[in-house]
């Protein structure tokens, strides 16, 4: 598997685990902060995927 797939998948699994652990915030008063942090982190993972894919194409792998 390519690095542009493996690293984002590992980070996405980690994000899901952290979201599950932090589900108490979802039930509490910080619901908006919970979703904002989850969304920003998901966007960073997607941006990392495209950046790694572009780098792999540029290096000719």
PDB file of C-alpha atoms in Angstrom:
ATOM      1  CA  UNK A   1       0.000   0.000   0.000  1.00  0.00           C
ATOM      2  CA  UNK A   2       1.067   3.513  -0.644  1.00  0.00           C
ATOM      3  CA  UNK A   3       2.100   5.886   2.069  1.00  0.00           C
ATOM      4  CA  UNK A   4      -0.553   8.390   0.912  1.00  0.00           C
ATOM      5  CA  UNK A   5      -3.205   5.880   1.953  1.00  0.00           C
ATOM      6  CA  UNK A   6      -1.709   4.200   5.014  1.00  0.00           C
ATOM      7  CA  UNK A   7      -0.831   7.295   7.046  1.00  0.00           C
ATOM      8  CA  UNK A   8      -4.236   9.027   6.665  1.00  0.00           C
ATOM      9  CA  UNK A   9      -6.076   5.774   7.451  1.00  0.00           C
ATOM     10  CA  UNK A  10      -4.061   5.316  10.630  1.00  0.00           C
ATOM     11  CA  UNK A  11      -4.756   8.919  11.623  1.00  0.00           C
ATOM     12  CA  UNK A  12      -8.469   8.535  10.835  1.00  0.00           C
ATOM     13  CA  UNK A  13      -8.679   5.439  13.042  1.00  0.00           C
ATOM     14  CA  UNK A  14      -6.873   7.348  15.781  1.00  0.00           C
ATOM     15  CA  UNK A  15      -9.329  10.248  15.371  1.00  0.00           C
ATOM     16  CA  UNK A  16     -12.293   7.895  15.703  1.00  0.00           C
ATOM     17  CA  UNK A  17     -10.845   6.348  18.848  1.00  0.00           C
ATOM     18  CA  UNK A  18     -10.210   9.778  20.364  1.00  0.00           C
ATOM     19  CA  UNK A  19     -13.735  10.881  19.416  1.00  0.00           C
ATOM     20  CA  UNK A  20     -15.129   7.823  21.165  1.00  0.00           C
ATOM     21  CA  UNK A  21     -13.059   8.497  24.265  1.00  0.00           C
ATOM     22  CA  UNK A  22     -14.145  12.144  24.255  1.00  0.00           C
ATOM     23  CA  UNK A  23     -17.840  11.405  23.776  1.00  0.00           C
ATOM     24  CA  UNK A  24     -18.527  12.802  27.251  1.00  0.00           C
ATOM     25  CA  UNK A  25     -17.944  16.268  25.797  1.00  0.00           C
ATOM     26  CA  UNK A  26     -20.568  15.517  23.165  1.00  0.00           C
ATOM     27  CA  UNK A  27     -23.143  14.905  25.857  1.00  0.00           C
ATOM     28  CA  UNK A  28     -22.013  17.950  27.818  1.00  0.00           C
ATOM     29  CA  UNK A  29     -21.997  21.682  27.185  1.00  0.00           C
ATOM     30  CA  UNK A  30     -19.031  21.650  24.778  1.00  0.00           C
ATOM     31  CA  UNK A  31     -20.885  20.012  21.893  1.00  0.00           C
ATOM     32  CA  UNK A  32     -19.943  22.712  19.367  1.00  0.00           C
ATOM     33  CA  UNK A  33     -16.260  22.580  20.328  1.00  0.00           C
ATOM     34  CA  UNK A  34     -16.339  18.771  19.951  1.00  0.00           C
ATOM     35  CA  UNK A  35     -17.663  18.979  16.384  1.00  0.00           C
ATOM     36  CA  UNK A  36     -15.360  21.846  15.402  1.00  0.00           C
ATOM     37  CA  UNK A  37     -12.257  19.985  16.573  1.00  0.00           C
ATOM     38  CA  UNK A  38     -13.406  16.779  14.887  1.00  0.00           C
ATOM     39  CA  UNK A  39     -14.048  18.634  11.621  1.00  0.00           C
ATOM     40  CA  UNK A  40     -10.745  20.511  11.621  1.00  0.00           C
ATOM     41  CA  UNK A  41      -8.826  17.329  12.324  1.00  0.00           C
ATOM     42  CA  UNK A  42     -10.673  15.463   9.558  1.00  0.00           C
ATOM     43  CA  UNK A  43      -9.860  18.278   7.108  1.00  0.00           C
ATOM     44  CA  UNK A  44      -6.183  18.084   8.075  1.00  0.00           C
ATOM     45  CA  UNK A  45      -6.169  14.335   7.439  1.00  0.00           C
ATOM     46  CA  UNK A  46      -7.739  14.831   3.998  1.00  0.00           C
ATOM     47  CA  UNK A  47      -5.235  17.587   3.166  1.00  0.00           C
ATOM     48  CA  UNK A  48      -2.388  15.307   4.254  1.00  0.00           C
ATOM     49  CA  UNK A  49      -3.672  12.571   1.953  1.00  0.00           C
ATOM     50  CA  UNK A  50      -3.690  14.865  -1.082  1.00  0.00           C
ATOM     51  CA  UNK A  51      -0.304  16.323  -0.188  1.00  0.00           C
ATOM     52  CA  UNK A  52       1.272  12.863   0.123  1.00  0.00           C
ATOM     53  CA  UNK A  53      -0.359  11.735  -3.116  1.00  0.00           C
ATOM     54  CA  UNK A  54       0.988  14.786  -4.947  1.00  0.00           C
ATOM     55  CA  UNK A  55       4.460  14.143  -3.534  1.00  0.00           C
ATOM     56  CA  UNK A  56       4.352  10.494  -4.647  1.00  0.00           C
ATOM     57  CA  UNK A  57       3.393  11.515  -8.188  1.00  0.00           C
ATOM     58  CA  UNK A  58       6.113  14.156  -8.294  1.00  0.00           C
ATOM     59  CA  UNK A  59       8.776  11.681  -7.156  1.00  0.00           C
ATOM     60  CA  UNK A  60       7.602   9.115  -9.692  1.00  0.00           C
ATOM     61  CA  UNK A  61       6.821   6.316  -7.295  1.00  0.00           C
TER      62      UNK A  61
END
